[in-house]
PDB file of N, CA, C and O in Angstrom:
ATOM      1  N   MET A 268      -4.352  13.995  -7.154  1.00 83.00           N
ATOM      2  CA  MET A 268      -3.940  12.725  -6.565  1.00 83.00           C
ATOM      3  C   MET A 268      -2.617  12.935  -5.832  1.00 83.00           C
ATOM      4  O   MET A 268      -1.904  13.886  -6.083  1.00 83.00           O
ATOM      5  N   TYR A 269      -2.313  12.015  -4.965  1.00 94.00           N
ATOM      6  CA  TYR A 269      -1.100  12.107  -4.154  1.00 94.00           C
ATOM      7  C   TYR A 269       0.130  11.612  -4.909  1.00 94.00           C
ATOM      8  O   TYR A 269       0.022  10.777  -5.795  1.00 94.00           O
ATOM      9  N   THR A 270       1.288  12.085  -4.497  1.00 94.00           N
ATOM     10  CA  THR A 270       2.538  11.569  -5.041  1.00 94.00           C
ATOM     11  C   THR A 270       2.854  10.244  -4.362  1.00 94.00           C
ATOM     12  O   THR A 270       2.260   9.903  -3.321  1.00 94.00           O
ATOM     13  N   LYS A 271       3.813   9.523  -4.892  1.00 94.00           N
ATOM     14  CA  LYS A 271       4.242   8.256  -4.296  1.00 94.00           C
ATOM     15  C   LYS A 271       4.684   8.477  -2.853  1.00 94.00           C
ATOM     16  O   LYS A 271       4.295   7.729  -1.949  1.00 94.00           O
ATOM     17  N   ASN A 272       5.490   9.497  -2.609  1.00 93.00           N
ATOM     18  CA  ASN A 272       5.986   9.751  -1.254  1.00 93.00           C
ATOM     19  C   ASN A 272       4.862  10.123  -0.289  1.00 93.00           C
ATOM     20  O   ASN A 272       4.880   9.713   0.873  1.00 93.00           O
ATOM     21  N   GLU A 273       3.884  10.884  -0.762  1.00 96.00           N
ATOM     22  CA  GLU A 273       2.736  11.221   0.088  1.00 96.00           C
ATOM     23  C   GLU A 273       1.933   9.969   0.423  1.00 96.00           C
ATOM     24  O   GLU A 273       1.506   9.788   1.572  1.00 96.00           O
ATOM     25  N   MET A 274       1.734   9.100  -0.561  1.00 97.00           N
ATOM     26  CA  MET A 274       1.013   7.851  -0.307  1.00 97.00           C
ATOM     27  C   MET A 274       1.736   7.022   0.742  1.00 97.00           C
ATOM     28  O   MET A 274       1.113   6.495   1.677  1.00 97.00           O
ATOM     29  N   LEU A 275       3.044   6.894   0.597  1.00 96.00           N
ATOM     30  CA  LEU A 275       3.819   6.127   1.566  1.00 96.00           C
ATOM     31  C   LEU A 275       3.703   6.717   2.965  1.00 96.00           C
ATOM     32  O   LEU A 275       3.568   5.984   3.958  1.00 96.00           O
ATOM     33  N   GLU A 276       3.735   8.026   3.062  1.00 96.00           N
ATOM     34  CA  GLU A 276       3.623   8.701   4.352  1.00 96.00           C
ATOM     35  C   GLU A 276       2.278   8.385   5.015  1.00 96.00           C
ATOM     36  O   GLU A 276       2.222   8.030   6.187  1.00 96.00           O
ATOM     37  N   TYR A 277       1.191   8.492   4.254  1.00 97.00           N
ATOM     38  CA  TYR A 277      -0.129   8.184   4.798  1.00 97.00           C
ATOM     39  C   TYR A 277      -0.253   6.708   5.156  1.00 97.00           C
ATOM     40  O   TYR A 277      -0.835   6.356   6.188  1.00 97.00           O
ATOM     41  N   LEU A 278       0.276   5.835   4.328  1.00 97.00           N
ATOM     42  CA  LEU A 278       0.207   4.396   4.598  1.00 97.00           C
ATOM     43  C   LEU A 278       0.973   4.012   5.860  1.00 97.00           C
ATOM     44  O   LEU A 278       0.588   3.082   6.560  1.00 97.00           O
ATOM     45  N   ARG A 279       2.038   4.714   6.163  1.00 96.00           N
ATOM     46  CA  ARG A 279       2.822   4.418   7.378  1.00 96.00           C
ATOM     47  C   ARG A 279       2.093   4.832   8.648  1.00 96.00           C
ATOM     48  O   ARG A 279       2.410   4.342   9.720  1.00 96.00           O
ATOM     49  N   GLU A 280       1.128   5.740   8.515  1.00 97.00           N
ATOM     50  CA  GLU A 280       0.421   6.273   9.676  1.00 97.00           C
ATOM     51  C   GLU A 280      -1.000   5.739   9.850  1.00 97.00           C
ATOM     52  O   GLU A 280      -1.535   5.785  10.953  1.00 97.00           O
ATOM     53  N   ASP A 281      -1.627   5.271   8.771  1.00 96.00           N
ATOM     54  CA  ASP A 281      -3.047   4.927   8.809  1.00 96.00           C
ATOM     55  C   ASP A 281      -3.381   3.752   7.897  1.00 96.00           C
ATOM     56  O   ASP A 281      -2.528   3.253   7.174  1.00 96.00           O
ATOM     57  N   MET A 282      -4.666   3.380   7.944  1.00 98.00           N
ATOM     58  CA  MET A 282      -5.236   2.472   6.957  1.00 98.00           C
ATOM     59  C   MET A 282      -5.753   3.329   5.820  1.00 98.00           C
ATOM     60  O   MET A 282      -6.239   4.436   6.051  1.00 98.00           O
ATOM     61  N   VAL A 283      -5.663   2.809   4.607  1.00 98.00           N
ATOM     62  CA  VAL A 283      -6.098   3.547   3.425  1.00 98.00           C
ATOM     63  C   VAL A 283      -6.947   2.639   2.544  1.00 98.00           C
ATOM     64  O   VAL A 283      -6.598   1.476   2.335  1.00 98.00           O
ATOM     65  N   LYS A 284      -8.061   3.170   2.072  1.00 98.00           N
ATOM     66  CA  LYS A 284      -8.847   2.466   1.054  1.00 98.00           C
ATOM     67  C   LYS A 284      -8.393   3.033  -0.276  1.00 98.00           C
ATOM     68  O   LYS A 284      -8.470   4.243  -0.497  1.00 98.00           O
ATOM     69  N   LEU A 285      -7.885   2.147  -1.124  1.00 98.00           N
ATOM     70  CA  LEU A 285      -7.418   2.606  -2.417  1.00 98.00           C
ATOM     71  C   LEU A 285      -7.975   1.731  -3.518  1.00 98.00           C
ATOM     72  O   LEU A 285      -8.496   0.652  -3.269  1.00 98.00           O
ATOM     73  N   GLU A 286      -7.876   2.239  -4.716  1.00 98.00           N
ATOM     74  CA  GLU A 286      -8.318   1.505  -5.897  1.00 98.00           C
ATOM     75  C   GLU A 286      -7.304   1.792  -6.992  1.00 98.00           C
ATOM     76  O   GLU A 286      -6.870   2.934  -7.158  1.00 98.00           O
ATOM     77  N   PHE A 287      -6.908   0.752  -7.704  1.00 98.00           N
ATOM     78  CA  PHE A 287      -5.916   0.909  -8.764  1.00 98.00           C
ATOM     79  C   PHE A 287      -6.231  -0.030  -9.909  1.00 98.00           C
ATOM     80  O   PHE A 287      -7.024  -0.958  -9.767  1.00 98.00           O
ATOM     81  N   THR A 288      -5.598   0.218 -11.037  1.00 97.00           N
ATOM     82  CA  THR A 288      -5.781  -0.622 -12.215  1.00 97.00           C
ATOM     83  C   THR A 288      -4.630  -1.610 -12.300  1.00 97.00           C
ATOM     84  O   THR A 288      -3.464  -1.223 -12.292  1.00 97.00           O
ATOM     85  N   LYS A 289      -4.977  -2.889 -12.353  1.00 95.00           N
ATOM     86  CA  LYS A 289      -3.972  -3.942 -12.451  1.00 95.00           C
ATOM     87  C   LYS A 289      -3.421  -4.021 -13.870  1.00 95.00           C
ATOM     88  O   LYS A 289      -3.974  -3.422 -14.794  1.00 95.00           O
ATOM     89  N   LYS A 290      -2.342  -4.775 -14.048  1.00 93.00           N
ATOM     90  CA  LYS A 290      -1.723  -4.921 -15.378  1.00 93.00           C
ATOM     91  C   LYS A 290      -2.690  -5.449 -16.420  1.00 93.00           C
ATOM     92  O   LYS A 290      -2.600  -5.105 -17.591  1.00 93.00           O
ATOM     93  N   ASP A 291      -3.631  -6.310 -15.981  1.00 96.00           N
ATOM     94  CA  ASP A 291      -4.584  -6.886 -16.940  1.00 96.00           C
ATOM     95  C   ASP A 291      -5.738  -5.936 -17.269  1.00 96.00           C
ATOM     96  O   ASP A 291      -6.649  -6.289 -18.012  1.00 96.00           O
ATOM     97  N   GLY A 292      -5.725  -4.724 -16.682  1.00 96.00           N
ATOM     98  CA  GLY A 292      -6.736  -3.729 -16.981  1.00 96.00           C
ATOM     99  C   GLY A 292      -7.917  -3.706 -16.023  1.00 96.00           C
ATOM    100  O   GLY A 292      -8.764  -2.822 -16.110  1.00 96.00           O
ATOM    101  N   THR A 293      -8.003  -4.678 -15.121  1.00 97.00           N
ATOM    102  CA  THR A 293      -9.102  -4.699 -14.164  1.00 97.00           C
ATOM    103  C   THR A 293      -8.809  -3.746 -13.005  1.00 97.00           C
ATOM    104  O   THR A 293      -7.654  -3.448 -12.693  1.00 97.00           O
ATOM    105  N   THR A 294      -9.888  -3.283 -12.389  1.00 97.00           N
ATOM    106  CA  THR A 294      -9.768  -2.390 -11.246  1.00 97.00           C
ATOM    107  C   THR A 294      -9.790  -3.216  -9.974  1.00 97.00           C
ATOM    108  O   THR A 294     -10.586  -4.144  -9.843  1.00 97.00           O
ATOM    109  N   ARG A 295      -8.904  -2.874  -9.049  1.00 98.00           N
ATOM    110  CA  ARG A 295      -8.789  -3.640  -7.801  1.00 98.00           C
ATOM    111  C   ARG A 295      -8.906  -2.712  -6.610  1.00 98.00           C
ATOM    112  O   ARG A 295      -8.082  -1.828  -6.421  1.00 98.00           O
ATOM    113  N   PRO A 296      -9.945  -2.904  -5.775  1.00 98.00           N
ATOM    114  CA  PRO A 296     -10.024  -2.155  -4.526  1.00 98.00           C
ATOM    115  C   PRO A 296      -9.174  -2.857  -3.455  1.00 98.00           C
ATOM    116  O   PRO A 296      -8.960  -4.073  -3.510  1.00 98.00           O
ATOM    117  N   MET A 297      -8.700  -2.097  -2.495  1.00 98.00           N
ATOM    118  CA  MET A 297      -7.859  -2.682  -1.454  1.00 98.00           C
ATOM    119  C   MET A 297      -7.894  -1.789  -0.219  1.00 98.00           C
ATOM    120  O   MET A 297      -7.929  -0.567  -0.333  1.00 98.00           O
ATOM    121  N   THR A 298      -7.891  -2.413   0.946  1.00 98.00           N
ATOM    122  CA  THR A 298      -7.660  -1.693   2.191  1.00 98.00           C
ATOM    123  C   THR A 298      -6.246  -2.046   2.588  1.00 98.00           C
ATOM    124  O   THR A 298      -5.926  -3.220   2.805  1.00 98.00           O
ATOM    125  N   ALA A 299      -5.381  -1.034   2.656  1.00 98.00           N
ATOM    126  CA  ALA A 299      -3.951  -1.287   2.816  1.00 98.00           C
ATOM    127  C   ALA A 299      -3.347  -0.417   3.909  1.00 98.00           C
ATOM    128  O   ALA A 299      -3.935   0.575   4.337  1.00 98.00           O
ATOM    129  N   THR A 300      -2.147  -0.803   4.322  1.00 98.00           N
ATOM    130  CA  THR A 300      -1.407  -0.042   5.322  1.00 98.00           C
ATOM    131  C   THR A 300       0.063  -0.395   5.265  1.00 98.00           C
ATOM    132  O   THR A 300       0.443  -1.404   4.666  1.00 98.00           O
ATOM    133  N   LEU A 301       0.860   0.420   5.916  1.00 96.00           N
ATOM    134  CA  LEU A 301       2.252   0.101   6.237  1.00 96.00           C
ATOM    135  C   LEU A 301       2.493   0.386   7.716  1.00 96.00           C
ATOM    136  O   LEU A 301       3.628   0.356   8.179  1.00 96.00           O
ATOM    137  N   LYS A 302       1.407   0.656   8.441  1.00 96.00           N
ATOM    138  CA  LYS A 302       1.497   0.943   9.873  1.00 96.00           C
ATOM    139  C   LYS A 302       1.883  -0.345  10.598  1.00 96.00           C
ATOM    140  O   LYS A 302       1.159  -1.347  10.535  1.00 96.00           O
ATOM    141  N   GLN A 303       3.007  -0.320  11.266  1.00 95.00           N
ATOM    142  CA  GLN A 303       3.598  -1.526  11.833  1.00 95.00           C
ATOM    143  C   GLN A 303       2.691  -2.256  12.828  1.00 95.00           C
ATOM    144  O   GLN A 303       2.672  -3.485  12.849  1.00 95.00           O
ATOM    145  N   ASP A 304       1.937  -1.537  13.643  1.00 95.00           N
ATOM    146  CA  ASP A 304       1.105  -2.229  14.628  1.00 95.00           C
ATOM    147  C   ASP A 304      -0.147  -2.865  14.022  1.00 95.00           C
ATOM    148  O   ASP A 304      -0.870  -3.586  14.699  1.00 95.00           O
ATOM    149  N   LEU A 305      -0.405  -2.652  12.729  1.00 97.00           N
ATOM    150  CA  LEU A 305      -1.522  -3.298  12.040  1.00 97.00           C
ATOM    151  C   LEU A 305      -1.078  -4.507  11.221  1.00 97.00           C
ATOM    152  O   LEU A 305      -1.914  -5.229  10.682  1.00 97.00           O
ATOM    153  N   ILE A 306       0.223  -4.727  11.151  1.00 96.00           N
ATOM    154  CA  ILE A 306       0.760  -5.856  10.385  1.00 96.00           C
ATOM    155  C   ILE A 306       1.162  -6.951  11.374  1.00 96.00           C
ATOM    156  O   ILE A 306       1.926  -6.695  12.311  1.00 96.00           O
ATOM    157  N   PRO A 307       0.659  -8.181  11.190  1.00 96.00           N
ATOM    158  CA  PRO A 307       1.038  -9.275  12.097  1.00 96.00           C
ATOM    159  C   PRO A 307       2.555  -9.488  12.100  1.00 96.00           C
ATOM    160  O   PRO A 307       3.211  -9.339  11.066  1.00 96.00           O
ATOM    161  N   ASP A 308       3.100  -9.831  13.260  1.00 94.00           N
ATOM    162  CA  ASP A 308       4.549 -10.010  13.402  1.00 94.00           C
ATOM    163  C   ASP A 308       5.124 -10.978  12.372  1.00 94.00           C
ATOM    164  O   ASP A 308       6.189 -10.727  11.816  1.00 94.00           O
ATOM    165  N   GLU A 309       4.411 -12.070  12.102  1.00 95.00           N
ATOM    166  CA  GLU A 309       4.932 -13.076  11.177  1.00 95.00           C
ATOM    167  C   GLU A 309       4.938 -12.583   9.722  1.00 95.00           C
ATOM    168  O   GLU A 309       5.578 -13.187   8.868  1.00 95.00           O
ATOM    169  N   LYS A 310       4.249 -11.491   9.440  1.00 94.00           N
ATOM    170  CA  LYS A 310       4.202 -10.937   8.088  1.00 94.00           C
ATOM    171  C   LYS A 310       5.125  -9.735   7.901  1.00 94.00           C
ATOM    172  O   LYS A 310       5.319  -9.269   6.782  1.00 94.00           O
ATOM    173  N   LYS A 311       5.667  -9.216   8.992  1.00 91.00           N
ATOM    174  CA  LYS A 311       6.543  -8.045   8.892  1.00 91.00           C
ATOM    175  C   LYS A 311       7.823  -8.401   8.156  1.00 91.00           C
ATOM    176  O   LYS A 311       8.368  -9.491   8.339  1.00 91.00           O
ATOM    177  N   PRO A 312       8.316  -7.498   7.312  1.00 85.00           N
ATOM    178  CA  PRO A 312       9.567  -7.761   6.585  1.00 85.00           C
ATOM    179  C   PRO A 312      10.719  -8.002   7.546  1.00 85.00           C
ATOM    180  O   PRO A 312      10.802  -7.375   8.601  1.00 85.00           O
ATOM    181  N   LYS A 313      11.586  -8.918   7.171  1.00 83.00           N
ATOM    182  CA  LYS A 313      12.720  -9.282   8.029  1.00 83.00           C
ATOM    183  C   LYS A 313      13.896  -8.323   7.874  1.00 83.00           C
ATOM    184  O   LYS A 313      14.703  -8.177   8.751  1.00 83.00           O
ATOM    185  N   GLY A 314      13.993  -7.666   6.733  1.00 76.00           N
ATOM    186  CA  GLY A 314      15.089  -6.740   6.485  1.00 76.00           C
ATOM    187  C   GLY A 314      14.585  -5.493   5.794  1.00 76.00           C
ATOM    188  O   GLY A 314      13.401  -5.364   5.496  1.00 76.00           O
ATOM    189  N   VAL A 315      15.481  -4.592   5.555  1.00 71.00           N
ATOM    190  CA  VAL A 315      15.119  -3.348   4.883  1.00 71.00           C
ATOM    191  C   VAL A 315      15.681  -3.373   3.476  1.00 71.00           C
ATOM    192  O   VAL A 315      16.889  -3.551   3.287  1.00 71.00           O
ATOM    193  N   LYS A 316      14.804  -3.215   2.497  1.00 71.00           N
ATOM    194  CA  LYS A 316      15.248  -3.152   1.108  1.00 71.00           C
ATOM    195  C   LYS A 316      15.443  -1.685   0.743  1.00 71.00           C
ATOM    196  O   LYS A 316      14.653  -0.833   1.157  1.00 71.00           O
ATOM    197  N   PRO A 317      16.462  -1.379  -0.031  1.00 68.00           N
ATOM    198  CA  PRO A 317      16.664   0.018  -0.419  1.00 68.00           C
ATOM    199  C   PRO A 317      15.513   0.530  -1.280  1.00 68.00           C
ATOM    200  O   PRO A 317      14.974  -0.200  -2.102  1.00 68.00           O
ATOM    201  N   ALA A 318      15.128   1.756  -1.040  1.00 65.00           N
ATOM    202  CA  ALA A 318      14.039   2.357  -1.805  1.00 65.00           C
ATOM    203  C   ALA A 318      14.485   2.578  -3.242  1.00 65.00           C
ATOM    204  O   ALA A 318      15.654   2.814  -3.519  1.00 65.00           O
ATOM    205  N   GLN A 319      13.519   2.467  -4.155  1.00 73.00           N
ATOM    206  CA  GLN A 319      13.781   2.714  -5.565  1.00 73.00           C
ATOM    207  C   GLN A 319      13.000   3.959  -5.969  1.00 73.00           C
ATOM    208  O   GLN A 319      11.855   3.864  -6.404  1.00 73.00           O
ATOM    209  N   PRO A 320      13.615   5.130  -5.805  1.00 73.00           N
ATOM    210  CA  PRO A 320      12.876   6.372  -6.033  1.00 73.00           C
ATOM    211  C   PRO A 320      12.344   6.543  -7.457  1.00 73.00           C
ATOM    212  O   PRO A 320      11.334   7.199  -7.662  1.00 73.00           O
ATOM    213  N   GLU A 321      12.990   5.928  -8.439  1.00 81.00           N
ATOM    214  CA  GLU A 321      12.529   6.082  -9.815  1.00 81.00           C
ATOM    215  C   GLU A 321      11.338   5.188 -10.143  1.00 81.00           C
ATOM    216  O   GLU A 321      10.665   5.373 -11.141  1.00 81.00           O
ATOM    217  N   SER A 322      11.064   4.211  -9.310  1.00 90.00           N
ATOM    218  CA  SER A 322       9.964   3.284  -9.544  1.00 90.00           C
ATOM    219  C   SER A 322       8.656   3.838  -8.982  1.00 90.00           C
ATOM    220  O   SER A 322       8.631   4.497  -7.956  1.00 90.00           O
ATOM    221  N   SER A 323       7.560   3.548  -9.656  1.00 94.00           N
ATOM    222  CA  SER A 323       6.251   3.964  -9.167  1.00 94.00           C
ATOM    223  C   SER A 323       5.559   2.829  -8.407  1.00 94.00           C
ATOM    224  O   SER A 323       4.410   2.965  -8.000  1.00 94.00           O
ATOM    225  N   ILE A 324       6.273   1.721  -8.201  1.00 94.00           N
ATOM    226  CA  ILE A 324       5.714   0.563  -7.503  1.00 94.00           C
ATOM    227  C   ILE A 324       5.991   0.678  -6.003  1.00 94.00           C
ATOM    228  O   ILE A 324       7.112   0.966  -5.587  1.00 94.00           O
ATOM    229  N   ILE A 325       4.939   0.443  -5.200  1.00 95.00           N
ATOM    230  CA  ILE A 325       5.110   0.385  -3.754  1.00 95.00           C
ATOM    231  C   ILE A 325       4.561  -0.946  -3.255  1.00 95.00           C
ATOM    232  O   ILE A 325       3.670  -1.532  -3.871  1.00 95.00           O
ATOM    233  N   ARG A 326       5.120  -1.431  -2.158  1.00 94.00           N
ATOM    234  CA  ARG A 326       4.623  -2.649  -1.512  1.00 94.00           C
ATOM    235  C   ARG A 326       3.785  -2.217  -0.324  1.00 94.00           C
ATOM    236  O   ARG A 326       4.228  -1.413   0.499  1.00 94.00           O
ATOM    237  N   VAL A 327       2.558  -2.716  -0.260  1.00 96.00           N
ATOM    238  CA  VAL A 327       1.650  -2.385   0.835  1.00 96.00           C
ATOM    239  C   VAL A 327       1.099  -3.675   1.426  1.00 96.00           C
ATOM    240  O   VAL A 327       1.086  -4.716   0.769  1.00 96.00           O
ATOM    241  N   PHE A 328       0.636  -3.598   2.658  1.00 98.00           N
ATOM    242  CA  PHE A 328       0.025  -4.757   3.294  1.00 98.00           C
ATOM    243  C   PHE A 328      -1.478  -4.688   3.080  1.00 98.00           C
ATOM    244  O   PHE A 328      -2.133  -3.742   3.509  1.00 98.00           O
ATOM    245  N   ASP A 329      -2.016  -5.688   2.387  1.00 98.00           N
ATOM    246  CA  ASP A 329      -3.452  -5.795   2.125  1.00 98.00           C
ATOM    247  C   ASP A 329      -4.100  -6.358   3.391  1.00 98.00           C
ATOM    248  O   ASP A 329      -3.847  -7.505   3.772  1.00 98.00           O
ATOM    249  N   LEU A 330      -4.913  -5.549   4.071  1.00 98.00           N
ATOM    250  CA  LEU A 330      -5.506  -5.950   5.342  1.00 98.00           C
ATOM    251  C   LEU A 330      -6.580  -7.014   5.193  1.00 98.00           C
ATOM    252  O   LEU A 330      -6.891  -7.707   6.164  1.00 98.00           O
ATOM    253  N   GLU A 331      -7.149  -7.178   4.008  1.00 97.00           N
ATOM    254  CA  GLU A 331      -8.160  -8.212   3.793  1.00 97.00           C
ATOM    255  C   GLU A 331      -7.515  -9.560   3.475  1.00 97.00           C
ATOM    256  O   GLU A 331      -7.905 -10.588   4.002  1.00 97.00           O
ATOM    257  N   LEU A 332      -6.504  -9.564   2.611  1.00 97.00           N
ATOM    258  CA  LEU A 332      -5.809 -10.802   2.246  1.00 97.00           C
ATOM    259  C   LEU A 332      -4.728 -11.188   3.254  1.00 97.00           C
ATOM    260  O   LEU A 332      -4.236 -12.310   3.237  1.00 97.00           O
ATOM    261  N   LYS A 333      -4.329 -10.227   4.094  1.00 97.00           N
ATOM    262  CA  LYS A 333      -3.269 -10.434   5.091  1.00 97.00           C
ATOM    263  C   LYS A 333      -1.943 -10.810   4.427  1.00 97.00           C
ATOM    264  O   LYS A 333      -1.209 -11.669   4.894  1.00 97.00           O
ATOM    265  N   GLU A 334      -1.656 -10.131   3.309  1.00 97.00           N
ATOM    266  CA  GLU A 334      -0.422 -10.351   2.555  1.00 97.00           C
ATOM    267  C   GLU A 334       0.062  -9.029   1.987  1.00 97.00           C
ATOM    268  O   GLU A 334      -0.724  -8.100   1.793  1.00 97.00           O
ATOM    269  N   PHE A 335       1.357  -8.964   1.681  1.00 96.00           N
ATOM    270  CA  PHE A 335       1.888  -7.798   0.990  1.00 96.00           C
ATOM    271  C   PHE A 335       1.569  -7.903  -0.494  1.00 96.00           C
ATOM    272  O   PHE A 335       1.601  -8.993  -1.071  1.00 96.00           O
ATOM    273  N   ARG A 336       1.259  -6.775  -1.099  1.00 96.00           N
ATOM    274  CA  ARG A 336       0.955  -6.697  -2.524  1.00 96.00           C
ATOM    275  C   ARG A 336       1.652  -5.483  -3.118  1.00 96.00           C
ATOM    276  O   ARG A 336       1.902  -4.496  -2.431  1.00 96.00           O
ATOM    277  N   SER A 337       1.923  -5.549  -4.408  1.00 95.00           N
ATOM    278  CA  SER A 337       2.535  -4.426  -5.118  1.00 95.00           C
ATOM    279  C   SER A 337       1.449  -3.590  -5.777  1.00 95.00           C
ATOM    280  O   SER A 337       0.489  -4.130  -6.328  1.00 95.00           O
ATOM    281  N   VAL A 338       1.636  -2.275  -5.718  1.00 96.00           N
ATOM    282  CA  VAL A 338       0.693  -1.339  -6.316  1.00 96.00           C
ATOM    283  C   VAL A 338       1.496  -0.333  -7.138  1.00 96.00           C
ATOM    284  O   VAL A 338       2.488   0.212  -6.665  1.00 96.00           O
ATOM    285  N   ASN A 339       1.046  -0.107  -8.363  1.00 96.00           N
ATOM    286  CA  ASN A 339       1.654   0.917  -9.202  1.00 96.00           C
ATOM    287  C   ASN A 339       0.954   2.238  -8.885  1.00 96.00           C
ATOM    288  O   ASN A 339      -0.225   2.407  -9.181  1.00 96.00           O
ATOM    289  N   THR A 340       1.679   3.169  -8.279  1.00 96.00           N
ATOM    290  CA  THR A 340       1.067   4.431  -7.860  1.00 96.00           C
ATOM    291  C   THR A 340       0.548   5.248  -9.039  1.00 96.00           C
ATOM    292  O   THR A 340      -0.329   6.078  -8.874  1.00 96.00           O
ATOM    293  N   ASP A 341       1.062   4.994 -10.228  1.00 96.00           N
ATOM    294  CA  ASP A 341       0.594   5.710 -11.420  1.00 96.00           C
ATOM    295  C   ASP A 341      -0.828   5.323 -11.811  1.00 96.00           C
ATOM    296  O   ASP A 341      -1.478   6.044 -12.572  1.00 96.00           O
ATOM    297  N   THR A 342      -1.301   4.164 -11.326  1.00 97.00           N
ATOM    298  CA  THR A 342      -2.628   3.690 -11.713  1.00 97.00           C
ATOM    299  C   THR A 342      -3.650   3.809 -10.583  1.00 97.00           C
ATOM    300  O   THR A 342      -4.773   3.332 -10.721  1.00 97.00           O
ATOM    301  N   VAL A 343      -3.269   4.434  -9.469  1.00 98.00           N
ATOM    302  CA  VAL A 343      -4.206   4.599  -8.337  1.00 98.00           C
ATOM    303  C   VAL A 343      -5.249   5.643  -8.713  1.00 98.00           C
ATOM    304  O   VAL A 343      -4.923   6.767  -9.077  1.00 98.00           O
ATOM    305  N   SER A 344      -6.536   5.243  -8.628  1.00 97.00           N
ATOM    306  CA  SER A 344      -7.630   6.144  -8.966  1.00 97.00           C
ATOM    307  C   SER A 344      -8.396   6.621  -7.735  1.00 97.00           C
ATOM    308  O   SER A 344      -9.169   7.571  -7.802  1.00 97.00           O
ATOM    309  N   LYS A 345      -8.185   5.942  -6.610  1.00 98.00           N
ATOM    310  CA  LYS A 345      -8.863   6.301  -5.365  1.00 98.00           C
ATOM    311  C   LYS A 345      -7.877   6.084  -4.222  1.00 98.00           C
ATOM    312  O   LYS A 345      -7.182   5.070  -4.186  1.00 98.00           O
ATOM    313  N   PHE A 346      -7.830   7.042  -3.280  1.00 98.00           N
ATOM    314  CA  PHE A 346      -6.923   6.948  -2.146  1.00 98.00           C
ATOM    315  C   PHE A 346      -7.551   7.717  -0.997  1.00 98.00           C
ATOM    316  O   PHE A 346      -7.516   8.941  -0.961  1.00 98.00           O
ATOM    317  N   VAL A 347      -8.198   6.973  -0.081  1.00 97.00           N
ATOM    318  CA  VAL A 347      -8.949   7.586   1.012  1.00 97.00           C
ATOM    319  C   VAL A 347      -8.427   7.072   2.337  1.00 97.00           C
ATOM    320  O   VAL A 347      -8.380   5.862   2.560  1.00 97.00           O
ATOM    321  N   ILE A 348      -8.036   8.000   3.208  1.00 96.00           N
ATOM    322  CA  ILE A 348      -7.530   7.631   4.528  1.00 96.00           C
ATOM    323  C   ILE A 348      -8.699   7.225   5.410  1.00 96.00           C
ATOM    324  O   ILE A 348      -9.706   7.928   5.493  1.00 96.00           O
ATOM    325  N   VAL A 349      -8.566   6.069   6.076  1.00 94.00           N
ATOM    326  CA  VAL A 349      -9.607   5.557   6.964  1.00 94.00           C
ATOM    327  C   VAL A 349      -9.326   6.096   8.366  1.00 94.00           C
ATOM    328  O   VAL A 349      -8.249   5.875   8.897  1.00 94.00           O
ATOM    329  N   GLU A 350     -10.277   6.776   8.921  1.00 74.00           N
ATOM    330  CA  GLU A 350     -10.115   7.341  10.280  1.00 74.00           C
ATOM    331  C   GLU A 350     -10.464   6.322  11.332  1.00 74.00           C
ATOM    332  O   GLU A 350     -11.349   5.558  11.221  1.00 74.00           O
TER     333      GLU A 350
END
């Protein structure tokens, strides 16, 4: 599986189909990205938050819900780059 930094790198460049386990134990599929031209202007972050390197949580844009969501990289079971 990929590291947190590798996941972030791929998310900044492409769309990714991923699957992770939520806190309640259910599995959640998601098509996500951090590629700026795929995120609507009104949803783009207004400022830059400092990275938390010790945290395994990343914020990604869910392309189906059209909202940002948090994902724990430690629970990602599937991570496929969409071409």
